[in-house]
Coordinates of C-alpha atoms and ligand atoms in Angstrom, one line a residue:
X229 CA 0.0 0.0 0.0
X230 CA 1.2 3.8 -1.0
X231 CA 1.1 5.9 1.8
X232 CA 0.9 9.4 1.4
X233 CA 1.2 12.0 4.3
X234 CA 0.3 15.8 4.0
X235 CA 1.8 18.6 6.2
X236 CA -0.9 21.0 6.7
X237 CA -4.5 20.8 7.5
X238 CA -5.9 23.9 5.8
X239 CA -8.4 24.7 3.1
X240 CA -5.9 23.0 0.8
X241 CA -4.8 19.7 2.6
X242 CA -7.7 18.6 3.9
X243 CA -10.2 18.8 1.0
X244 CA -7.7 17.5 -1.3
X245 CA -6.2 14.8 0.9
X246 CA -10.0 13.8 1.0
X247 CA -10.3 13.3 -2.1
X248 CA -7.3 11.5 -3.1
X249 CA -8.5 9.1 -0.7
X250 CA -11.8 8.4 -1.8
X251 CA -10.8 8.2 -5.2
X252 CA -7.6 6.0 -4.7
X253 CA -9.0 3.8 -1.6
X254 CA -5.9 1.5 -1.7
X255 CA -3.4 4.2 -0.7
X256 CA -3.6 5.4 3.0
X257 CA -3.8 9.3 3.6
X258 CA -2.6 11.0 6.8
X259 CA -3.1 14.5 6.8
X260 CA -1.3 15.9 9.8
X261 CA -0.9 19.5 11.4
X262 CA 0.9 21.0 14.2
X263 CA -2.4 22.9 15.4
X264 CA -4.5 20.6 18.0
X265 CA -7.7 22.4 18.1
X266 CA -8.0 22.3 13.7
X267 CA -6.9 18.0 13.4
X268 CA -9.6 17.8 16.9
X269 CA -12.3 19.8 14.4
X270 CA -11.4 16.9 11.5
X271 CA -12.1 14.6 13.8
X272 CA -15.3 16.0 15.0
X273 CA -18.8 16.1 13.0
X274 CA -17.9 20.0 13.1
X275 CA -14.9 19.7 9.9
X276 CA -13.1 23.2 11.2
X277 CA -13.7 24.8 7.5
X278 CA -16.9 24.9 5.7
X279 CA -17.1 23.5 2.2
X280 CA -19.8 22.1 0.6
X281 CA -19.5 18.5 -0.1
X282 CA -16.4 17.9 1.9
X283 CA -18.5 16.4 5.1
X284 CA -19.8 13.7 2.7
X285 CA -16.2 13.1 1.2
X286 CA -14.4 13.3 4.8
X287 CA -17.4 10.8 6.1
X288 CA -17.1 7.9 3.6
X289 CA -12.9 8.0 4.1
X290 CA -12.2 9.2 7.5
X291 CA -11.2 5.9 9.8
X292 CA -10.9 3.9 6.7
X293 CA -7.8 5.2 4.8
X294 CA -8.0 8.9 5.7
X295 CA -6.4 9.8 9.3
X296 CA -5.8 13.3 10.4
X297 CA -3.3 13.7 13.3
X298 CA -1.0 15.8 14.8
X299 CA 1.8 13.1 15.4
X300 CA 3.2 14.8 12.6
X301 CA 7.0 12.5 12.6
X302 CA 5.5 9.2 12.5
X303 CA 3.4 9.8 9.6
X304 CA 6.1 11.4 7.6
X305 CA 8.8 8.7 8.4
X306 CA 5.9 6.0 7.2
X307 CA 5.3 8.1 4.0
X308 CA 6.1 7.2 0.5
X309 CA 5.0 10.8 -0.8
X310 CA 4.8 13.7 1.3
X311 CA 2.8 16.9 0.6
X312 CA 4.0 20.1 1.8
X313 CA 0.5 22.7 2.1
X314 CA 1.6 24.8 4.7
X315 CA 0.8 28.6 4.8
X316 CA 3.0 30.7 3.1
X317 CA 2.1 34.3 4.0
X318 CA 3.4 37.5 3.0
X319 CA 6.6 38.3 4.5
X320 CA 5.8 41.6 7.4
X321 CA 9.3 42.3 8.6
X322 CA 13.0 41.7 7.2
X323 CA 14.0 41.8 3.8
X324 CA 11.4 41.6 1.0
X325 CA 8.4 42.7 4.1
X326 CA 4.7 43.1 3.0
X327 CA 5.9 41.4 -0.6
X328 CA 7.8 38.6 -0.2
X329 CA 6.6 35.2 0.9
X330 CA 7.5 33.9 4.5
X331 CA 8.7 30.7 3.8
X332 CA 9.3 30.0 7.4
X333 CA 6.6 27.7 8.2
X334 CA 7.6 25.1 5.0
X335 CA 11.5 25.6 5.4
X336 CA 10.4 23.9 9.1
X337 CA 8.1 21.4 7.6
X338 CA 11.4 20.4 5.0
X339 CA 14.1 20.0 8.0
X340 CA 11.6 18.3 10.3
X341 CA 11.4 15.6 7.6
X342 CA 15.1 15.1 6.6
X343 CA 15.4 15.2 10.6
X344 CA 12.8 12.1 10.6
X345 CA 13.0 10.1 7.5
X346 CA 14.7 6.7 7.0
X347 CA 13.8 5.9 3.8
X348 CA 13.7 7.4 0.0
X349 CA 10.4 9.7 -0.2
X350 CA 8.8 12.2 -2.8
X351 CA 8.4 15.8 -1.3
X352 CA 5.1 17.9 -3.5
X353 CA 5.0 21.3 -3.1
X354 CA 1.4 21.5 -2.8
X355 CA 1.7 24.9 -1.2
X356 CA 1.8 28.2 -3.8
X357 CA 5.3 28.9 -3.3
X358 CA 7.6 31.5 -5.0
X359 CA 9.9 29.9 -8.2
X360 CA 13.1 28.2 -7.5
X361 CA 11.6 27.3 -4.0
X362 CA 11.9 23.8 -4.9
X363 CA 15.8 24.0 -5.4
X364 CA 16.1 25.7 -1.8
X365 CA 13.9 22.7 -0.5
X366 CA 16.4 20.4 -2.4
X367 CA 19.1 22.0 -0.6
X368 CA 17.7 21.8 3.0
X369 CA 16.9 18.3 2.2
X370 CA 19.9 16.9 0.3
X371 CA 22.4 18.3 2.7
X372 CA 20.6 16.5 5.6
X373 CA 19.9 13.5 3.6
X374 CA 22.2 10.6 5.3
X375 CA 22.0 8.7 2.3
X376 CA 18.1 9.5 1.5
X377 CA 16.9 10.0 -2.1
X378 CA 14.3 12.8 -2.2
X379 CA 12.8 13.8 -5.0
X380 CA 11.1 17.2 -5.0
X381 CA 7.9 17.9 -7.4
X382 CA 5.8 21.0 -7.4
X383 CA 2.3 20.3 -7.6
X384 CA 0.8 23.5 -7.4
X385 CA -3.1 23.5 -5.9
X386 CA -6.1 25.7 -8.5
X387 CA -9.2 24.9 -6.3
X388 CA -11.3 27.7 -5.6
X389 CA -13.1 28.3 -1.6
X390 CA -16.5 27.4 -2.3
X391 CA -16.3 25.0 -5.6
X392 CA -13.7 23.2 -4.0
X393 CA -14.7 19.4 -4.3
X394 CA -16.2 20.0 -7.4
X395 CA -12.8 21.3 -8.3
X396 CA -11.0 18.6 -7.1
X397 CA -13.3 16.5 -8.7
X398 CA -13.3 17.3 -12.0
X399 CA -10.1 20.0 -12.0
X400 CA -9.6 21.9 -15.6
X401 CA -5.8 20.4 -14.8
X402 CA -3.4 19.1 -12.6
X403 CA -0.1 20.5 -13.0
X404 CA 3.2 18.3 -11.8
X405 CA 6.0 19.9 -12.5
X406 CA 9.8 17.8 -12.3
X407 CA 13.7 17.6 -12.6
X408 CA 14.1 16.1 -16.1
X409 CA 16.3 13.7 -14.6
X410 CA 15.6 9.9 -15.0
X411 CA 14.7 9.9 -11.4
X412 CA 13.1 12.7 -11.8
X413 CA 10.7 11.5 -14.5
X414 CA 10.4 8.7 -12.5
X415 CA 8.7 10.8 -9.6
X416 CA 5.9 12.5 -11.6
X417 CA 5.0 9.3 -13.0
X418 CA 4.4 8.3 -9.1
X419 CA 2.2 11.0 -8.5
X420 CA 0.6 10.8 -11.8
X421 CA -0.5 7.5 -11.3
X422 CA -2.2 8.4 -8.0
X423 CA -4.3 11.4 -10.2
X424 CA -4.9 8.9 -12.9
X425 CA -7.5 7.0 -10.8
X426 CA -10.1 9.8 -11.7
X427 CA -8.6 12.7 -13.5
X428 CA -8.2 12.1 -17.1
X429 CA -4.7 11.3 -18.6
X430 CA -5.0 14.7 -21.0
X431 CA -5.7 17.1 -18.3
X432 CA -2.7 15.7 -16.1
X433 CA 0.3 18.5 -17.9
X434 CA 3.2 18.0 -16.9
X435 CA 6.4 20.5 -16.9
X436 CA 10.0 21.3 -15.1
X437 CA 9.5 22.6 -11.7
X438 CA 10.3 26.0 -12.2
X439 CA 7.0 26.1 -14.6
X440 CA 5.2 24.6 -12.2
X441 CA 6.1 26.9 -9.5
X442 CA 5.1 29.9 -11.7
X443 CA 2.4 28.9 -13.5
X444 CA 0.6 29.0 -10.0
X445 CA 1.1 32.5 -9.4
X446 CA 0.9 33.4 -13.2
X447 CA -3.0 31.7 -13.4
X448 CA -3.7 33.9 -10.0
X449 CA -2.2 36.9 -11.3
X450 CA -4.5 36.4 -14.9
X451 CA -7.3 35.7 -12.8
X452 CA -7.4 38.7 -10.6
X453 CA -6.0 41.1 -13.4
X454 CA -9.8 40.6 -14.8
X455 CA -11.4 41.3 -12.0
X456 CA -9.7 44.4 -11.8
X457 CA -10.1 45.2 -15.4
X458 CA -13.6 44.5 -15.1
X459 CA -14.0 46.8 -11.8
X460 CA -11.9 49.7 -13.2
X461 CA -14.4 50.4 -16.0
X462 CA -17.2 50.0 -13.3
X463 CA -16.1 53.1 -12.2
X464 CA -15.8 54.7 -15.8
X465 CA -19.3 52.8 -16.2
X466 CA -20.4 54.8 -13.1
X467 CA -18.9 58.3 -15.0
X468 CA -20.5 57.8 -18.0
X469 CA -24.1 56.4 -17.7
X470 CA -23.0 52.4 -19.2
X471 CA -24.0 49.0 -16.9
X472 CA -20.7 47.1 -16.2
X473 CA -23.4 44.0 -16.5
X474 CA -24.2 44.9 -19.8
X475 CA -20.5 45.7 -20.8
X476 CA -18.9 42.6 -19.0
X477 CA -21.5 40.6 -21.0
X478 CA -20.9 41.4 -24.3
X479 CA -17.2 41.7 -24.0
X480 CA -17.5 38.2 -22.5
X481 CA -19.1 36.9 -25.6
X482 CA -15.6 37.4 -27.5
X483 CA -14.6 33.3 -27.5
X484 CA -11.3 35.2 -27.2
X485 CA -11.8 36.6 -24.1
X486 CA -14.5 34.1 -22.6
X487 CA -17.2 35.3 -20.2
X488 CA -16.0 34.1 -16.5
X489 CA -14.4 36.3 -13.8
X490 CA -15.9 39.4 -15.0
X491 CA -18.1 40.2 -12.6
X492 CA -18.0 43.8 -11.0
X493 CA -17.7 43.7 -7.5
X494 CA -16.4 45.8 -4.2
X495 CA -12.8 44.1 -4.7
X496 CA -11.6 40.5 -4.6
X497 CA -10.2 39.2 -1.6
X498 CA -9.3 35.3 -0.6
X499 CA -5.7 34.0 1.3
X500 CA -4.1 33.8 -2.6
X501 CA -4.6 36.8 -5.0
X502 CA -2.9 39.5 -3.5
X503 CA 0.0 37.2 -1.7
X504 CA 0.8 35.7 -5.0
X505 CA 0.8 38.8 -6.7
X506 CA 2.7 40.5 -4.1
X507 CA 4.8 37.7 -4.4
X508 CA 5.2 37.9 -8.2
X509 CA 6.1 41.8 -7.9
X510 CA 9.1 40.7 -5.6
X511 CA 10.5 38.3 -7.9
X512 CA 10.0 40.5 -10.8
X513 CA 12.0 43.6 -8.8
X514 CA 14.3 40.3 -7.5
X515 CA 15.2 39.3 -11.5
X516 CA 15.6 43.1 -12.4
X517 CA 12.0 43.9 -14.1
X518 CA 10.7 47.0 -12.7
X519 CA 8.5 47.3 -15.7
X520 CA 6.6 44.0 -15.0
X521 CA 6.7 44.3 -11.5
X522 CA 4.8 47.8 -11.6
X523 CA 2.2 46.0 -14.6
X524 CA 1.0 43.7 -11.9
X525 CA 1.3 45.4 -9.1
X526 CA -1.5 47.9 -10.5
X527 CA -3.7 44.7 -10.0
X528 CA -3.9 45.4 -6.4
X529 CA -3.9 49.2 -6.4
X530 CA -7.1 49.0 -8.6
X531 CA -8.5 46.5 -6.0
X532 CA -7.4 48.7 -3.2
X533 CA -9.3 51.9 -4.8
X534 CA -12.7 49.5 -5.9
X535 CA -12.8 49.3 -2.1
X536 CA -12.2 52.6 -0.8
X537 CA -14.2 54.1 -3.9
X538 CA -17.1 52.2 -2.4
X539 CA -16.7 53.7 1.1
X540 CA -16.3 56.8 -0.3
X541 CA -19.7 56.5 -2.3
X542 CA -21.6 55.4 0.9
X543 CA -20.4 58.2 3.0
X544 CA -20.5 61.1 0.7
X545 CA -24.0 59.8 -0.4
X546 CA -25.1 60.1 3.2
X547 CA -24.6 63.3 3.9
X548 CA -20.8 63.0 3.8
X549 CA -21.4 61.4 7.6
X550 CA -22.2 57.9 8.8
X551 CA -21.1 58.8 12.7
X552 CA -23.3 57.1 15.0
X553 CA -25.6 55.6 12.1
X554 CA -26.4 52.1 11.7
X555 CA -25.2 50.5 8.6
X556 CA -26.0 47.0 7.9
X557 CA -23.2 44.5 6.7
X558 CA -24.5 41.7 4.8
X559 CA -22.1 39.4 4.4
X560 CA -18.7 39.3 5.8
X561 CA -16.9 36.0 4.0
X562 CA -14.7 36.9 0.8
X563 CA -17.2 35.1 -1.4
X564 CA -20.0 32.9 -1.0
X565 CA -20.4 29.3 0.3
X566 CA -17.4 29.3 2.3
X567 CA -17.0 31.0 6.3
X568 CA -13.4 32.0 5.0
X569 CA -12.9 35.7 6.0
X570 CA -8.8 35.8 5.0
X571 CA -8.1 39.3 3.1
X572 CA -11.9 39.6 2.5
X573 CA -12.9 43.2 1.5
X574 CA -15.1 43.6 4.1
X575 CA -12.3 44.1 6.2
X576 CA -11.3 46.9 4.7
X577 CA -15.1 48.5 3.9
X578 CA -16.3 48.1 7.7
X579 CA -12.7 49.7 8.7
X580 CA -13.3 52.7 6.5
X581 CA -17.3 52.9 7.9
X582 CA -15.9 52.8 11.7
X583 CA -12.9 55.5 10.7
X584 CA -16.1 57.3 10.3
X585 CA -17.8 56.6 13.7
X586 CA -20.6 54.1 11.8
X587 CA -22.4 51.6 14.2
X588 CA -22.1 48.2 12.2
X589 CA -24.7 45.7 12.6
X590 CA -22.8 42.1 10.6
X591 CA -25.0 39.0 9.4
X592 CA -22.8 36.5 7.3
X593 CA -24.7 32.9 7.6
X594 CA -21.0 31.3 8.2
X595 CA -19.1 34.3 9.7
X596 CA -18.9 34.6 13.6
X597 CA -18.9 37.8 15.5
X598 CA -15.4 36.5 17.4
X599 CA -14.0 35.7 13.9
X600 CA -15.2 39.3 12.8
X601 CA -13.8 40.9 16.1
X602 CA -10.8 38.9 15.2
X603 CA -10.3 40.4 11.5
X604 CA -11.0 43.8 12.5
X605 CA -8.3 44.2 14.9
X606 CA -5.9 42.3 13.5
X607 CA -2.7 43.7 11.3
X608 CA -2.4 43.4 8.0
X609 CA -1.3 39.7 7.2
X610 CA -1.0 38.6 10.1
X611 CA -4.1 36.0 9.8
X612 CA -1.7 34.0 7.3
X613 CA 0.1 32.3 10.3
X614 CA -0.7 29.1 12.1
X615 CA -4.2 29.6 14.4
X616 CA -2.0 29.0 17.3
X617 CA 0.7 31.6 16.6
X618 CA -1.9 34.3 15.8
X619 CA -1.4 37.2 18.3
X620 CA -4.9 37.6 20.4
X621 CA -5.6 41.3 20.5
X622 CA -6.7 42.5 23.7
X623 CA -8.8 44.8 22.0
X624 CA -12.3 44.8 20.6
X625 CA -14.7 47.1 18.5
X626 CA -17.5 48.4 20.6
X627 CA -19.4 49.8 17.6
X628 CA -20.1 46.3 16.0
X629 CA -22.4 43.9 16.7
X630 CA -22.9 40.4 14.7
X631 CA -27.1 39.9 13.8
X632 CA -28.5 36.9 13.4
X633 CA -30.2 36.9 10.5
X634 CA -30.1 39.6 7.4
X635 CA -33.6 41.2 8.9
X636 CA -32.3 41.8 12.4
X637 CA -29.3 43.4 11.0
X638 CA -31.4 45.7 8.9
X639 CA -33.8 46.7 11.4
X640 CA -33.2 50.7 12.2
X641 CA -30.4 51.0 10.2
X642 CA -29.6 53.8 7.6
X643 CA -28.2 51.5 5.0
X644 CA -27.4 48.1 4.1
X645 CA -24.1 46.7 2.7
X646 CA -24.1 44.0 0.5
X647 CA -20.5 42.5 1.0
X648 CA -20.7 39.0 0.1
X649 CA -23.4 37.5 -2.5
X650 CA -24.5 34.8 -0.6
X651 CA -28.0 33.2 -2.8
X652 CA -30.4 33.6 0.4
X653 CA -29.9 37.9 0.1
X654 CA -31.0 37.8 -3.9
X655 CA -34.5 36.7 -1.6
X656 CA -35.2 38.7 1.0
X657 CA -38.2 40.8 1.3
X658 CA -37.0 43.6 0.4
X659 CA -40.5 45.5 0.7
X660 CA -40.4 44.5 4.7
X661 CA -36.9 45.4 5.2
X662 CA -37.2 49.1 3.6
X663 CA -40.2 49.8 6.2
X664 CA -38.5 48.2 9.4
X665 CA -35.4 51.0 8.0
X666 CA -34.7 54.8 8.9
X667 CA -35.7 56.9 5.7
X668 CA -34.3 57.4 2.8
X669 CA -33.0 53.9 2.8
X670 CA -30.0 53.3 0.9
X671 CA -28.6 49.8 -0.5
X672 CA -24.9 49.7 -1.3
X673 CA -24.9 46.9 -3.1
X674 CA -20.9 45.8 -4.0
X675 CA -22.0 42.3 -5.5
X676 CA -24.6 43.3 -8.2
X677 CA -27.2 41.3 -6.8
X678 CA -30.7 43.1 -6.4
X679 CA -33.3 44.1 -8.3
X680 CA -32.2 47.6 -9.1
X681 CA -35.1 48.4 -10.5
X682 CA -37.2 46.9 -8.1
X683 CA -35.8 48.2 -5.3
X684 CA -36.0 52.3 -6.3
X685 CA -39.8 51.3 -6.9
X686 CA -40.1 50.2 -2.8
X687 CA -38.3 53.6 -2.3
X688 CA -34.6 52.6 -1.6
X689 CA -31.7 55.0 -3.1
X690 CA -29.4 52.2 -4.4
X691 CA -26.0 52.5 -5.9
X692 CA -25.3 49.0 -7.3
X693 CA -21.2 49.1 -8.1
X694 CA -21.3 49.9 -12.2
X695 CA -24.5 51.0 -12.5
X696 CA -26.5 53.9 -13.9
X697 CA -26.8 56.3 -10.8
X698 CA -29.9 57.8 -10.1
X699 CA -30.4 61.2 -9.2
X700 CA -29.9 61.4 -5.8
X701 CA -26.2 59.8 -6.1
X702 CA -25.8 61.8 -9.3
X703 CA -26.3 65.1 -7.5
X704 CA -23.5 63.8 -4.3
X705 CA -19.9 65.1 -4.8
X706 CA -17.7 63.2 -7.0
X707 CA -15.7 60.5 -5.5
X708 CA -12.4 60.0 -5.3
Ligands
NAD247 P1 -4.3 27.1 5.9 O1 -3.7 28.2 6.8 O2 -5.7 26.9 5.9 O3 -3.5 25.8 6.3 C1 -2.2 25.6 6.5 C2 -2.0 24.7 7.7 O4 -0.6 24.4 7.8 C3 -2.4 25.3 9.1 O5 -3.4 24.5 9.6 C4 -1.1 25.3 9.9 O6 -1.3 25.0 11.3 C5 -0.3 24.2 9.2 N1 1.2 24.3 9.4 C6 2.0 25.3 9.3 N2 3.3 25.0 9.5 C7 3.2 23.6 9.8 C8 4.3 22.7 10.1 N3 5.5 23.1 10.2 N4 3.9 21.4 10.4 C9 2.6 21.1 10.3 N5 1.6 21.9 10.0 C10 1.9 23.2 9.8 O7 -3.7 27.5 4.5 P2 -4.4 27.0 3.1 O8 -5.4 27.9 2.6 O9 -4.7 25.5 3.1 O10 -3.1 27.3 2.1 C11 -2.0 26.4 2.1 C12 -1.1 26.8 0.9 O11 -1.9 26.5 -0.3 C13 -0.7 28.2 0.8 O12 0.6 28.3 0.2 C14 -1.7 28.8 -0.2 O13 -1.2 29.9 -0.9 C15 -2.0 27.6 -1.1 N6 -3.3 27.6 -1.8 C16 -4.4 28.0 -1.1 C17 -5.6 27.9 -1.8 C18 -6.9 28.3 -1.0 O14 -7.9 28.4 -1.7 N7 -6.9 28.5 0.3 C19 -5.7 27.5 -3.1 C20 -4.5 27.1 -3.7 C21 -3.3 27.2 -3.1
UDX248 C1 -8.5 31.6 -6.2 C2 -8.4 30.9 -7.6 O1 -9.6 31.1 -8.3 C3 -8.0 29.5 -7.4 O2 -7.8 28.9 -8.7 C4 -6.8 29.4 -6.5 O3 -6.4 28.0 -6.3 C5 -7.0 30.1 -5.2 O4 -7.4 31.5 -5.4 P1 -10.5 31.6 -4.4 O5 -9.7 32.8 -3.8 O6 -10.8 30.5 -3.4 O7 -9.6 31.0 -5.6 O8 -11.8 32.2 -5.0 P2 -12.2 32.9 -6.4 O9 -13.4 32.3 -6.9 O10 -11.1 33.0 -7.3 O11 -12.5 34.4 -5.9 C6 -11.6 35.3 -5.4 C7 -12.2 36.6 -5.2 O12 -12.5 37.3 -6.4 C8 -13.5 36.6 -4.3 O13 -13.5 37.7 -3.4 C9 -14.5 36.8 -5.4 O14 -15.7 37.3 -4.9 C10 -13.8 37.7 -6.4 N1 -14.4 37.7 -7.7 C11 -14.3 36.5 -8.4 C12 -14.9 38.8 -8.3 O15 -15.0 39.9 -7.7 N2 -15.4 38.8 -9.6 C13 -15.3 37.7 -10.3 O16 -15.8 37.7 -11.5 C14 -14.8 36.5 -9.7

């Protein structure tokens, strides 16, 4: 029997550790962590992340050949394979801070298993890791080796939060990149044969490492360029009188272009986009490319003005104040079906709203008001660490409170927020939540997903991100 061991028992390891075991039921998976309380939640019926689908995948495996565990040295010194899907945040002091990518947490993970191994093993770099990492993980590990053959393979990890099983299930590709050695060639076969069992032979490419490595932050570099594209001429949209909706659409229809990831919003957010862009503009200013560097980079300042563009529309349209109103915050997760609140915009929208004194009432259906206390005091990539090593802040924000449901948190206030586009808020009764609300109502809606239309007929002033104003925003001051 193959066994296979994963370091890391994230978002990434544990659904696709999952699956490989239900798909391959002959090898035996150990997914192993150094954090107690998340392999206890793997354990429980309460998985610590929510996806949909991965109960029923973790349910059919777990006991059987899938084991989560924190003895993290026995199951690496069993392993035949070992997959590295640590976090590997952004860098926030030393050389290369608030860019670079920390690679503290896998260099441990790599001398913790030359330390422990006794016999030849394949290492995957599952985690999205800056090029030439493999050749420094070769390093570690061949100059502690004591006679060990390792073979090092990057296998970067496309799934998106939300989709995730799905993704894993049927995955547009799985990338394994190699040395073209004989060895070397010898180890992506290995781990091509474990894929085989469901994914099919053509959609299994295969590469040297170092495209492996950057194909990962390229495809998240493509993907959130478009987003941006798509949300900078929602604001030239907004100028002019055009509907992104409309414009999105029937650029979309160009087979060239294609219609996916063009939807408007307040700004994307997730653990990946902006570290592995921030991470691409190191290496760029690292190899000498200013020019390419400062191209992508201009990925995340149009992100960074979507969101504070849409503060600055709220506030100026009421009034130029929200001191001591209540705004409602519909959603708080960085996109729907998942409770995953990492780099989320609404961080950064319900940090502008309380620079300006707002009282913030928060309904997210997988979001909870600790986690949400938790994000709102927290510095700036500091949530990419370990749950343990996380510093607690001492402090908490007094004008917040978490709702329980999208009516409660609507009740009195000034305005509502739409943050994440969860399906059950494309429902609500909008007619019973604009009377229960202080007059004039406003909808900020940064997901385009009312009823525009509808909505000015109940009486609401909405500003829906892209969208024709109407009057009452048209006659606010411009925003900056
Ligand atoms: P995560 O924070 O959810 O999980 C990482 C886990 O690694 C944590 O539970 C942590 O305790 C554990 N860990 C850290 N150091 C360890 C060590 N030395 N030994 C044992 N366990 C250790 O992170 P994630 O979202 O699963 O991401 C992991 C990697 O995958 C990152 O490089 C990320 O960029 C990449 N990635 C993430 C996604 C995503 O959607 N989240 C998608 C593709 C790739
Ligand atoms: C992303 C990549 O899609 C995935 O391949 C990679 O492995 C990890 O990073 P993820 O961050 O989980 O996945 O979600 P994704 O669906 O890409 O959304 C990222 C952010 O962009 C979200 O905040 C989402 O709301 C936003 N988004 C997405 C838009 O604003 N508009 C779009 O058209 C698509």
């Amino acid at each position: 029997m193959v066994k296979i061991c994963c370091i890391g028992a994230g978002y990434v390891g544990g659904p696709t550790m999952a699956v490989i075991a239900l798909k391959c039921p002959h090898i035996e998976v150990a997914v192993v962590d150094i954090s107690v309380p998340r392999i206890s939640a793997w354990n429980s019926d309460q998985l610590p992340i929510y996806e949909p689908g991965l109960d029923d995948v973790v349910k059919q495996c777990r006991g059987k050949n899938l084991f989560f565990s924190t003895d993290v040295e026995k199951h690496v010194f069993e392993a035949d394979i070992v997959f590295v899907s640590v976090n590997t945040p952004t860098k926030t002091r030393g050389l290369g801070a608030g860019k670079a990518a920390d690679l503290t947490y896998w260099e441990s993970a790599a001398r913790m298993i030359a330390d422990v191994s006794k016999s030849d093993k394949i290492v995957v770099e599952k985690s999205t890791v800056p090029v030439k990492t493999a050749e420094a993980i070769e390093k570690i590990l061949t100059h502690n080796s004591k006679g060990i053959n390792y073979q090092i393979l990057s296998n970067p990890e496309f799934l998106a939060e939300g989709t995730a099983i799905q993704d894993l299930f049927h995955p547009d590709r799985v990338l394994i990149g190699g040395r073209e050695t004989p060895e070397g060639f010898k180890a992506v076969q290995a781990l091509k044969d474990v894929y085989s069992h469901w994914v099919p032979e053509d959609r299994i490419l295969t590469t040297n490492l170092w495209s492996a490595e950057l194909s990962k932050l390229a495809a998240n570099a493509f993907l959130a360029q478009r987003i941006s594209s798509v949300n900078a001429m929602s604001a030239l949209c907004e100028a002019t009188g055009a509907d992104v909706t409309q414009v999105s659409y029937a650029v979309g229809k160009d087979t060239r272009i294609g219609p996916k990831f063009l939807n408007a919003s307040v700004g994307f957010g997730g653990s990946c986009f902006q570290k592995d862009i921030l991470n691409l503009v190191y290496i760029c200013e690292c190899n000498g490319l200013p020019e390419v560097a400062e191209y992508w980079k201009q990925v995340i300042k149009i992100n960074d003005y979507q969101k504070s563009r849409f503060v600055n529309r709220l506030v100026s349209s009421m009034f130029n104040t929200v001191a001591n109103k209540k705004v409602a915050i519909l959603g708080f997760a960085f996109k729907k079906d998942t409770g995953d609140t990492r780099e989320t915009p609404a961080i950064d929208v319900c940090k502008g709203l309380l620079g300006d004194k707002a009282n913030l009432s928060i309904y997210d259906p997988q979001v909870t008001e600790d986690q949400i206390q938790r994000d709102l005091t927290m510095n700036k990539f500091d949530w990419d660490h370990p749950l343990h090593l996380q510093p607690t802040s001492p402090s908490t924000v007094k004008k917040l409170h978490a709702a329980w449901d999208a009516y409660q948190a609507t009740k009195d206030a000034h305005a509502i927020c739409i943050l994440t586009e969860w399906d059950e808020f494309k429902t609500l009764d909008f007619q019973r939540i604009y009377d229960n609300m202080q007059k004039p109502a406003f909808v900020f809606d940064g997901r385009n997903i009312v009823d525009v239309n509808k909505l000015r007929e109940i009486g609401f002033i909405v500003y829906s991100i892209g969208k024709p104003l109407d009057a009452w925003l048209k006659d606010m001051p411009a925003v900056a």
